[in-house]
Amino acid sequence: MHDKILIIDFGSQVTQLIARRVREMQVFCEIHPYDGAEETLKAWTDEKSLRGVILSGGPSSVTEAETPRAPHLVFEAGVPVLGICYGMQTMAEQLGGAVDAGHVREFGHARVRARGHTKLLEGIEDARNEEGHGLLDVWMSHGDKVTQMPEGFVLMASTESCPVAAMADDWRGFYGVQWHPEVTHTKQGSAMLQRFVIDICKARGDWTMPGFVDEAVSRIREQVGQDRVILGLSGGVDSSVAAALIHRAIGDQLTCVFVDHGLLRLNEAEQVMDIFARNLGVRVVHVDASAEFMGELVGVSDPEAKRKVIGREFVHLFQREAGKIEDAKWLAQGTIYPDVIESAGAKGKKAHTIKSHHNVGGLPDTLHLKLLEPLRDLFKDEVRELGVALGLPREMVYRHPFPGPGLGVRILGEVKAEHADLLRRADAIFIEELRGTKATARDAAADLCAEGDVGRNWYDLTSQAFAVFLPVRSVGVMGDGRTYEHVVALRAVQTSDFMTAHWAHLPHELLGRVSNRIINEVRGLNRVVYDISGKPPATIEWE
């Protein structure tokens, strides 16, 4: 039985980052909403697997009536508790302290002074002031603040505008921090979380992807029994890993339906069929539905409307194909955590919706299929680890993410077949150049990459890269003639978690070569631009 950390969610957009940081330590954890956590809390306490509880941040105010609170059992379970931001405030209020609305809000970077020698922060610091006090560079996002600590707590850190920036009760193992250790902006955040999970909670790091395979296979077999499963295989990492995992569990009970909706990358259909049907022995039905999808997308230009059209057509198609498969009772999908987060589909539905995903939110009753989502609680890096553990080719597992609606959300405005053809050719040139260009010492000297990255190709140094078709034309000159043709934007980002991202500082020579090739080789395009927006405020995809 694994040691477990329970994360109680109060609606923060970055709660899943807490889980990701914990899992990086190979410690099992789950996220449950504050109003649905008590059953799990009791069960894990009874089975003696619970090692600690983390209370997340959230958008509510403890000073208002009827706002979220942690189950009281959290503080009676006899395990360490860490409250983050709102989690610290509700801990303080529930244990007898006081929280008031602050006159000065803190959003962004802050430098806190560590006070006392508590177990959580001892030896962890970014700098020292002239008096020799330890200082920490952290990320704050709060308006309210703790004004009175509960009995038994001591001051652990402070800022000028937040006198109680952190508090601790070492005897009970209760800690509260007003900042967010889960985000990369808090420099020592991972060290703080590791101190809590490993040193204070004494949790064992025994949750690994090879071990997850055995557990997931057992769960799938128990869940599915002798039923048949149909899976929508897109060729992306998530659906590919889901297919390999389910095939490992139930073999020929799985039938994959690979849909060519006319919005795939260049030569993708051939590559997917070669890997799965020919090399892995997975039963794959190849359906060319490009005409159907394109027909439904005529005149549709709104991003959400396009996603809904594509999602609806997928469901209709699966319904049709499922009817051809005897005893098909399950629809499997490669849904992962980020899909759930951005669709506000996480347990409790407290987060704000960013955009919808066609594979999140359940299925219509008319489909008559139950939903199987074996990757729903995994982050992208965990899915990749799982794919390697399952024996999938590394070049497939470490492909950049590709959206479920395909090029449909990379063509701004109405989706047309001729625009998709232009885009997939431009995108293929971009990816080919990224794969074929290695970072140099000059790139490292210019701070475009780390010294340790010299010699790696730029595809591996970016987390996601692609081209976007823009719904505009621009004037150009080719030879002695005037052109009035289409424009594509290049997008490349670097990120560790896909919750936040920085635009990739690609070498100018590389960008210039990509632009030159696209304009010369893809007739119909005469201008290439580069997107230098981060996430936030932008999302990684344009739509």
Coordinates of C-alpha atoms in Angstrom, one line a residue, residues 167-379:
M167 CA 3.1 30.3 10.8
A168 CA 4.0 27.0 12.4
D169 CA 3.1 24.5 15.1
D170 CA 5.9 22.1 15.0
W171 CA 4.5 19.9 17.8
R172 CA 1.3 19.1 15.8
G173 CA 3.0 19.4 12.4
F174 CA 0.7 22.2 11.3
Y175 CA 2.1 24.8 8.9
G176 CA 0.7 27.7 6.9
V177 CA 2.3 29.8 4.2
Q178 CA 0.7 32.8 2.5
W179 CA 2.7 32.3 -0.7
H180 CA 2.5 29.6 -3.3
P181 CA 5.4 27.1 -3.1
E182 CA 3.9 25.0 -6.0
V183 CA 4.7 27.6 -8.7
T184 CA 8.1 28.0 -10.2
H185 CA 8.2 31.7 -9.3
T186 CA 8.8 30.6 -5.7
K187 CA 12.5 29.7 -6.0
Q188 CA 12.7 27.3 -3.0
G189 CA 9.1 26.1 -3.4
S190 CA 10.0 22.5 -4.4
A191 CA 12.4 22.4 -1.4
M192 CA 9.7 23.5 0.9
L193 CA 7.2 21.0 -0.4
Q194 CA 9.8 18.2 -0.2
R195 CA 10.6 19.2 3.4
F196 CA 6.9 18.9 4.3
V197 CA 6.2 15.7 2.3
I198 CA 9.4 13.7 2.8
D199 CA 10.9 15.0 6.1
I200 CA 7.8 16.0 8.1
C201 CA 5.2 13.6 6.8
K202 CA 7.7 10.8 6.4
A203 CA 6.0 9.7 3.1
R204 CA 7.8 7.0 1.1
G205 CA 8.6 7.8 -2.6
D206 CA 7.4 4.5 -4.0
W207 CA 4.8 5.6 -6.6
T208 CA 6.5 5.1 -10.0
M209 CA 5.3 4.7 -13.6
P210 CA 6.3 1.0 -13.9
G211 CA 4.4 0.4 -10.7
F212 CA 1.4 2.5 -12.0
V213 CA 1.3 0.2 -15.1
D214 CA 0.5 -2.9 -12.9
E215 CA -2.0 -1.0 -10.8
A216 CA -3.8 0.6 -13.9
V217 CA -3.9 -2.8 -15.7
S218 CA -5.6 -4.4 -12.7
R219 CA -8.1 -1.5 -12.4
I220 CA -9.0 -1.6 -16.1
R221 CA -9.5 -5.4 -16.0
E222 CA -11.7 -5.1 -13.0
Q223 CA -13.7 -2.2 -14.4
V224 CA -14.2 -3.5 -17.9
G225 CA -14.5 -7.3 -17.3
Q226 CA -15.3 -9.1 -20.5
D227 CA -16.8 -6.0 -22.3
R228 CA -15.4 -4.5 -25.4
V229 CA -13.9 -1.0 -25.5
I230 CA -13.7 1.5 -28.3
L231 CA -11.1 4.2 -28.2
G232 CA -10.6 7.3 -30.3
L233 CA -7.0 7.2 -31.5
S234 CA -5.8 10.7 -32.6
G235 CA -2.1 9.9 -32.9
G236 CA -1.3 12.3 -30.1
V237 CA 0.6 11.3 -27.0
D238 CA -2.4 11.0 -24.7
S239 CA -4.6 8.8 -26.8
S240 CA -1.6 6.7 -27.9
V241 CA -0.5 5.9 -24.3
A242 CA -4.1 5.2 -23.3
A243 CA -4.4 2.8 -26.2
A244 CA -1.2 1.0 -25.3
L245 CA -2.2 0.8 -21.6
I246 CA -5.7 -0.5 -22.3
H247 CA -4.3 -3.0 -24.9
R248 CA -1.9 -4.2 -22.2
A249 CA -4.8 -4.9 -19.9
I250 CA -7.5 -6.4 -22.2
G251 CA -5.8 -7.1 -25.5
D252 CA -8.3 -7.8 -28.4
Q253 CA -11.2 -6.5 -26.3
L254 CA -10.0 -3.0 -27.4
T255 CA -10.8 -1.6 -30.8
C256 CA -9.2 1.7 -31.7
V257 CA -11.0 4.0 -34.2
F258 CA -8.5 6.3 -35.9
V259 CA -10.3 9.3 -37.4
D260 CA -8.9 11.3 -40.2
H261 CA -10.9 14.5 -39.9
G262 CA -8.8 16.3 -42.4
L263 CA -7.1 18.3 -39.7
L264 CA -4.2 16.1 -38.9
R265 CA -0.5 16.9 -39.3
L266 CA 1.4 16.0 -42.5
N267 CA 1.5 12.2 -43.1
E268 CA 0.1 11.5 -39.6
A269 CA -2.5 9.0 -40.7
E270 CA 0.2 6.7 -42.2
Q271 CA 2.5 7.0 -39.2
V272 CA -0.3 6.1 -36.7
M273 CA -1.4 3.1 -38.6
D274 CA 2.2 1.9 -39.0
I275 CA 3.0 2.1 -35.3
F276 CA -0.2 0.7 -33.9
A277 CA -1.7 -1.7 -36.4
R278 CA 1.5 -3.0 -37.9
N279 CA 4.0 -2.9 -35.0
L280 CA 2.0 -3.2 -31.8
G281 CA -0.8 -5.5 -33.1
V282 CA -3.6 -3.2 -31.9
R283 CA -6.9 -3.6 -33.7
V284 CA -7.4 -0.2 -35.5
V285 CA -10.3 0.9 -37.7
H286 CA -9.2 3.7 -40.0
V287 CA -12.1 6.1 -40.8
D288 CA -11.7 8.9 -43.3
A289 CA -14.3 11.4 -42.1
S290 CA -12.6 14.5 -43.5
A291 CA -15.5 15.4 -45.8
E292 CA -18.0 15.0 -42.9
F293 CA -16.0 17.3 -40.6
M294 CA -15.3 19.9 -43.2
G295 CA -19.0 20.0 -44.1
E296 CA -20.0 20.6 -40.6
L297 CA -17.4 23.4 -40.1
V298 CA -18.6 25.5 -43.1
G299 CA -19.3 29.0 -41.9
V300 CA -18.2 28.3 -38.3
S301 CA -15.5 30.8 -37.1
D302 CA -16.0 31.1 -33.3
P303 CA -13.3 29.1 -31.4
E304 CA -15.7 27.5 -28.9
A305 CA -18.2 26.8 -31.6
K306 CA -15.6 25.0 -33.7
R307 CA -14.5 22.9 -30.7
K308 CA -18.1 22.0 -30.0
V309 CA -18.8 21.0 -33.7
I310 CA -15.7 18.9 -33.8
G311 CA -16.5 17.3 -30.4
R312 CA -20.1 16.6 -31.5
E313 CA -18.9 15.0 -34.7
F314 CA -16.5 12.8 -32.8
V315 CA -19.3 11.6 -30.5
H316 CA -21.6 10.9 -33.5
L317 CA -18.8 9.1 -35.3
F318 CA -18.1 6.9 -32.2
Q319 CA -21.7 6.2 -31.8
R320 CA -21.9 5.0 -35.4
E321 CA -18.7 2.9 -35.2
A322 CA -19.6 1.5 -31.8
G323 CA -22.8 0.1 -33.3
K324 CA -20.6 -1.9 -35.6
I325 CA -18.6 -3.5 -32.8
E326 CA -20.4 -6.3 -31.0
D327 CA -20.6 -5.9 -27.2
A328 CA -18.9 -2.4 -27.2
K329 CA -19.8 -1.1 -23.8
W330 CA -17.0 1.5 -23.1
L331 CA -15.6 4.5 -24.8
A332 CA -12.0 5.1 -23.8
Q333 CA -10.4 8.6 -24.0
G334 CA -6.9 10.0 -23.4
T335 CA -8.2 12.7 -21.0
I336 CA -5.4 14.0 -18.7
Y337 CA -5.4 16.5 -15.8
P338 CA -4.7 19.7 -17.8
D339 CA -7.8 19.0 -20.0
V340 CA -9.9 18.7 -16.8
I341 CA -8.4 21.8 -15.3
E342 CA -9.0 24.1 -18.3
S343 CA -12.5 22.8 -18.7
A344 CA -13.2 23.3 -15.0
G345 CA -14.0 19.6 -14.8
A346 CA -12.0 18.9 -11.7
K347 CA -13.8 17.4 -8.8
G348 CA -15.9 20.1 -7.2
K349 CA -16.0 22.3 -10.3
K350 CA -14.7 25.4 -8.4
A351 CA -12.3 26.7 -10.9
H352 CA -13.1 29.1 -13.8
T353 CA -13.5 27.7 -17.3
I354 CA -10.7 28.7 -19.7
K355 CA -11.8 26.7 -22.7
S356 CA -13.8 23.5 -23.4
H357 CA -12.3 20.2 -24.4
H358 CA -14.2 17.8 -26.6
N359 CA -13.1 14.9 -24.4
V360 CA -14.1 16.4 -21.0
G361 CA -17.5 16.7 -19.4
G362 CA -19.1 13.3 -20.0
L363 CA -21.1 11.8 -22.9
P364 CA -24.7 12.0 -24.1
D365 CA -27.0 9.3 -22.9
T366 CA -27.7 8.4 -26.6
L367 CA -24.2 7.1 -27.0
H368 CA -25.0 4.2 -24.6
L369 CA -21.3 3.8 -23.7
K370 CA -19.6 4.1 -20.4
L371 CA -16.5 6.2 -20.1
L372 CA -13.0 4.8 -19.5
E373 CA -10.3 7.4 -18.8
P374 CA -7.2 5.7 -17.3
L375 CA -5.0 8.8 -17.6
R376 CA -7.4 11.3 -16.2
D377 CA -5.3 12.0 -13.0
L378 CA -1.9 12.1 -14.8
F379 CA 0.1 15.1 -15.9

